[in-house]
N, CA, C and O atoms as a DFTB+ gen file, in Angstrom:
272 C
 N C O
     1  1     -15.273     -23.854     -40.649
     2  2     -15.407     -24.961     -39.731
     3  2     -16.897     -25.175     -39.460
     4  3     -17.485     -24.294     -38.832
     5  1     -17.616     -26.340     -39.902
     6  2     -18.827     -27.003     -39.225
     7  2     -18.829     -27.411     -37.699
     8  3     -17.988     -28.117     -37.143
     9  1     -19.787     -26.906     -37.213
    10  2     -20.633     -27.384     -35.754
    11  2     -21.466     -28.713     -35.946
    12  3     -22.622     -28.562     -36.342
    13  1     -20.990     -30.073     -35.699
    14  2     -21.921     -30.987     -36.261
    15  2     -22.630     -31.106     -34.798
    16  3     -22.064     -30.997     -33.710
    17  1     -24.322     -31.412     -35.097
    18  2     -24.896     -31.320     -34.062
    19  2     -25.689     -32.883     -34.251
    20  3     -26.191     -33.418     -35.240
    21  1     -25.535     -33.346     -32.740
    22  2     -25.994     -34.847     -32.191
    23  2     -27.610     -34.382     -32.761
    24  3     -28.102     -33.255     -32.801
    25  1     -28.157     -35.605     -33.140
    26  2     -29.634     -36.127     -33.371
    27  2     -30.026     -35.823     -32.148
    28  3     -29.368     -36.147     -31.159
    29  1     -31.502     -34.957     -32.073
    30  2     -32.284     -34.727     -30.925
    31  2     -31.714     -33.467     -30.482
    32  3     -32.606     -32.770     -30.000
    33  1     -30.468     -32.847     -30.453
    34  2     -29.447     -32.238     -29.582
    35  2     -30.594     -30.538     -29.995
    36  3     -30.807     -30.594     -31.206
    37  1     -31.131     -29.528     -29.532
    38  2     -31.470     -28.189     -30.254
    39  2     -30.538     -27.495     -30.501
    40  3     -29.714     -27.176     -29.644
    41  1     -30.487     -27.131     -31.707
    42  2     -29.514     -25.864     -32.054
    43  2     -29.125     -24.757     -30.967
    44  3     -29.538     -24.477     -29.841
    45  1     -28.429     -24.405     -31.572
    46  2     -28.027     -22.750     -30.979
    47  2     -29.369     -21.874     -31.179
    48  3     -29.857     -21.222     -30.256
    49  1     -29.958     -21.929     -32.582
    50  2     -30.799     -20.654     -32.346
    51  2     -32.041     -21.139     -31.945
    52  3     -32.887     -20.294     -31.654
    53  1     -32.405     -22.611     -31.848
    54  2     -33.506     -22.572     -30.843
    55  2     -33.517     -22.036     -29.590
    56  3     -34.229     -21.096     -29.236
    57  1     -32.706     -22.648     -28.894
    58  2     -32.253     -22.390     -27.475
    59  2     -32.391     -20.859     -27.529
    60  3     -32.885     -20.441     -26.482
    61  1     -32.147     -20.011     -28.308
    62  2     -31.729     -18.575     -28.199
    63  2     -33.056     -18.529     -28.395
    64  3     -33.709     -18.440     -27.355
    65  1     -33.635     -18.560     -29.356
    66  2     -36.212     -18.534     -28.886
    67  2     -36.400     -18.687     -27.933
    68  3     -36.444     -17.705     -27.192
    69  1     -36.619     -20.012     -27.400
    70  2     -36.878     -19.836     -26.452
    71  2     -36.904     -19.081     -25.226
    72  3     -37.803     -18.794     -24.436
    73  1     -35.244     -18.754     -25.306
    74  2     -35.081     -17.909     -24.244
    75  2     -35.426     -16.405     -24.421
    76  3     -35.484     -15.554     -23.534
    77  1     -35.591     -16.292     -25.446
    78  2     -35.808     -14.802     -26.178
    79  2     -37.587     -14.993     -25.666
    80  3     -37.859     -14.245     -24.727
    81  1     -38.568     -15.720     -26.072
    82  2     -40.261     -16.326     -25.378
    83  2     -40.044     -16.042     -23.812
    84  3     -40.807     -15.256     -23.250
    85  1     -38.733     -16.843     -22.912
    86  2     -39.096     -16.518     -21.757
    87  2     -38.792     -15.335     -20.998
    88  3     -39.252     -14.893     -19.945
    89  1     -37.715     -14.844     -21.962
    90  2     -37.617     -13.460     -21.299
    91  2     -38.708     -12.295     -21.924
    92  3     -38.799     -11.141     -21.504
    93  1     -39.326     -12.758     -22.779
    94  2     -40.461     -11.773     -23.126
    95  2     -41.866     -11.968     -22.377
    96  3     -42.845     -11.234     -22.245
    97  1     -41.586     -13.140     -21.985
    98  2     -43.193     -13.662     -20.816
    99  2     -43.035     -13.022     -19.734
   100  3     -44.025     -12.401     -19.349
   101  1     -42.155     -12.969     -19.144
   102  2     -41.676     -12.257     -17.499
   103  2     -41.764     -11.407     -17.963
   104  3     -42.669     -10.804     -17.387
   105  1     -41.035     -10.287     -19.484
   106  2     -41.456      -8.962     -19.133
   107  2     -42.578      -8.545     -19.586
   108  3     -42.584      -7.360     -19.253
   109  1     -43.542      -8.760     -20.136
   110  2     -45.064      -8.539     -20.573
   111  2     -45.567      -7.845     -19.134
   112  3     -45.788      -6.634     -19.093
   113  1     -45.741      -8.745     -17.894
   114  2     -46.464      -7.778     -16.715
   115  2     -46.273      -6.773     -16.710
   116  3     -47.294      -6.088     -16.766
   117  1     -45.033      -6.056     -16.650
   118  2     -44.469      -4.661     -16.526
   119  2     -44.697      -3.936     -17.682
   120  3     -44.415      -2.777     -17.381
   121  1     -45.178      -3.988     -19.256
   122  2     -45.321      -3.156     -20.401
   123  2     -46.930      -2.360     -20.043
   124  3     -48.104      -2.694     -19.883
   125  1     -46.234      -1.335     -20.045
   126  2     -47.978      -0.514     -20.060
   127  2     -48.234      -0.140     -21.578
   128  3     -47.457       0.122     -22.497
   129  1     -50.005      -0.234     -21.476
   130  2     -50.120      -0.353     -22.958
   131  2     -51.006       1.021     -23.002
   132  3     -52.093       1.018     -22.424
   133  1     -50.694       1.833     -23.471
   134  2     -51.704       3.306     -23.753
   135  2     -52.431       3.180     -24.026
   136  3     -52.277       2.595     -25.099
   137  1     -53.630       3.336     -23.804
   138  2     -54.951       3.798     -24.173
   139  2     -55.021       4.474     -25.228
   140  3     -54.522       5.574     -25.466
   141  1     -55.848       3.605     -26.078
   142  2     -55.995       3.878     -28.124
   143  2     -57.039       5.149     -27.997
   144  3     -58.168       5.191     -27.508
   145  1     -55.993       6.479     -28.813
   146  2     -57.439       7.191     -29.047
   147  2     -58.303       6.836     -30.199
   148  3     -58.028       6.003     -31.062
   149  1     -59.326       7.522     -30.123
   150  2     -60.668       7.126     -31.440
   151  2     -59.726       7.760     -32.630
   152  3     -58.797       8.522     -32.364
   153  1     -59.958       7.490     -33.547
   154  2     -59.280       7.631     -34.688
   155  2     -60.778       9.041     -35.190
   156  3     -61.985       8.800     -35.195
   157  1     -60.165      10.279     -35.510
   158  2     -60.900      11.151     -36.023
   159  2     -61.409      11.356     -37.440
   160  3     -60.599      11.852     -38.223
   161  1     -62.848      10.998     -37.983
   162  2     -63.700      11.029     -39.234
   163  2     -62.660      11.864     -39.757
   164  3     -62.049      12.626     -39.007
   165  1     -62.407      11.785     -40.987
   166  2     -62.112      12.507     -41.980
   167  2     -63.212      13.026     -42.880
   168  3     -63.960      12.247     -43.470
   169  1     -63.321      14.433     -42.994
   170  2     -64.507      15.231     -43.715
   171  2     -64.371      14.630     -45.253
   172  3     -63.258      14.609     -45.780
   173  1     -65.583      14.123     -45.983
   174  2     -65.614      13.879     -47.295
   175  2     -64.754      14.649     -48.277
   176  3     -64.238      14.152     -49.278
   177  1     -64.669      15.687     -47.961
   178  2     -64.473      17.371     -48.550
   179  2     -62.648      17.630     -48.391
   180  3     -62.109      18.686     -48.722
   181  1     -61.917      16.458     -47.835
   182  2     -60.825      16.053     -47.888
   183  2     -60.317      15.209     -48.285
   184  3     -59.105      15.084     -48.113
   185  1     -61.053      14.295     -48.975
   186  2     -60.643      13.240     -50.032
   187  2     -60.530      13.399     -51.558
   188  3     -61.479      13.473     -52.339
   189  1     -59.362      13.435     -51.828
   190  2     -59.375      13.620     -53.329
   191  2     -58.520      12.892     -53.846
   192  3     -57.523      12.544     -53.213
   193  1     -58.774      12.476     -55.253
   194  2     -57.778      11.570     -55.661
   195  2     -58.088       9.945     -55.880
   196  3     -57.316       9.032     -56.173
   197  1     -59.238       9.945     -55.673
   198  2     -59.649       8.026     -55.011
   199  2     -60.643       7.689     -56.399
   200  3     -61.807       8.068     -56.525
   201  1     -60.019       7.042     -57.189
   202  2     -60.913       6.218     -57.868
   203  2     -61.256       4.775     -57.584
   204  3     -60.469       3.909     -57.201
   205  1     -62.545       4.644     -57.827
   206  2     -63.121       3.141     -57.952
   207  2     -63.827       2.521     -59.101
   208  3     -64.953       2.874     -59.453
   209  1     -63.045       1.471     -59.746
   210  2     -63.323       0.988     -60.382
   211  2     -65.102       1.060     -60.702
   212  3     -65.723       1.374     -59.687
   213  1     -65.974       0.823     -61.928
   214  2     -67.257       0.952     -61.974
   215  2     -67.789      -0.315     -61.063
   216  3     -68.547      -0.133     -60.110
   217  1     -67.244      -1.803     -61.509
   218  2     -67.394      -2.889     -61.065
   219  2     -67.470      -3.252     -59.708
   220  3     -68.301      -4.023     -59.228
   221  1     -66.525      -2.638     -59.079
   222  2     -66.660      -2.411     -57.846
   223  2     -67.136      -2.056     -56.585
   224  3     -67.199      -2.561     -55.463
   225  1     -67.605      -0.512     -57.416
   226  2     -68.807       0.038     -57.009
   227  2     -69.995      -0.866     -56.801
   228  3     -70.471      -1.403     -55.801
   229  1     -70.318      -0.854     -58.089
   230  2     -71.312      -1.630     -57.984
   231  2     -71.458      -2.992     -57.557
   232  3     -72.592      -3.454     -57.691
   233  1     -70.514      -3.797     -57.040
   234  2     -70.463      -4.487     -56.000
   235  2     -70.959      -4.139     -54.555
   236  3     -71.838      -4.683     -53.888
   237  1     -70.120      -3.047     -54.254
   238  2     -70.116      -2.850     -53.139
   239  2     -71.892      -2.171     -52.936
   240  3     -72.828      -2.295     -52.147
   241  1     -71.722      -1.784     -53.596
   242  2     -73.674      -0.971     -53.489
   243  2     -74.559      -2.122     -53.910
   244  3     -75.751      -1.821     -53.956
   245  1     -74.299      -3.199     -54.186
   246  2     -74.945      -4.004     -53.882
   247  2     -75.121      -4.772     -52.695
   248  3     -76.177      -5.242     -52.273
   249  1     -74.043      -4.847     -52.225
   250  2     -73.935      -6.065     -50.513
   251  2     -74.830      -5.286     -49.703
   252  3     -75.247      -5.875     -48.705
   253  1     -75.229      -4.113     -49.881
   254  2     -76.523      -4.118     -48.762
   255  2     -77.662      -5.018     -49.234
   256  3     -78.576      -5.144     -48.419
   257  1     -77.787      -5.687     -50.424
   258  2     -78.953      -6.176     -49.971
   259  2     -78.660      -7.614     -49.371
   260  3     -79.606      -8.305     -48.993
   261  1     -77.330      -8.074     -49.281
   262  2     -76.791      -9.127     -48.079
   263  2     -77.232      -9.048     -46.669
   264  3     -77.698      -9.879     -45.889
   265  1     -76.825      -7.294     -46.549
   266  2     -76.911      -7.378     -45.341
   267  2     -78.465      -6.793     -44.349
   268  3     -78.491      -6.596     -43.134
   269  1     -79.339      -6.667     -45.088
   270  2     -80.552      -6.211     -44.551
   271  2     -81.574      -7.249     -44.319
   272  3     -82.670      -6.943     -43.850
């Protein structure tokens, strides 16, 4: 069975966004957001496994002279 819906008329699942937007606006005040820790350096001497292309490299060791 089809739901035929009037011109202009919003669907079902708009109506359901919206209301899903306003009940997420009212509850936003009340979400506490934790405090991000610093993300800890990883020692060189723990990376293994990582290749880079030659091209790349040498891209990238080049953009300092972009940025100086």
């Amino acid at each position: 069975m089809t739901k035929h819906i009037a011109h202009g008329e919003p669907r079902e699942s708009e109506i359901s966004l919206a209301q899903l937007r306003g009940d997420c606006a009212r509850m936003a005040p009340h979400w506490v957001v934790p405090a991000a820790d610093a993300p800890v350096p990883v020692p060189p001497s723990l990376i293994h496994g990582v290749v880079v292309p030659a091209a790349s490299a040498r891209l990238v060791d080049a953009m300092s002279e972009y940025g100086d």
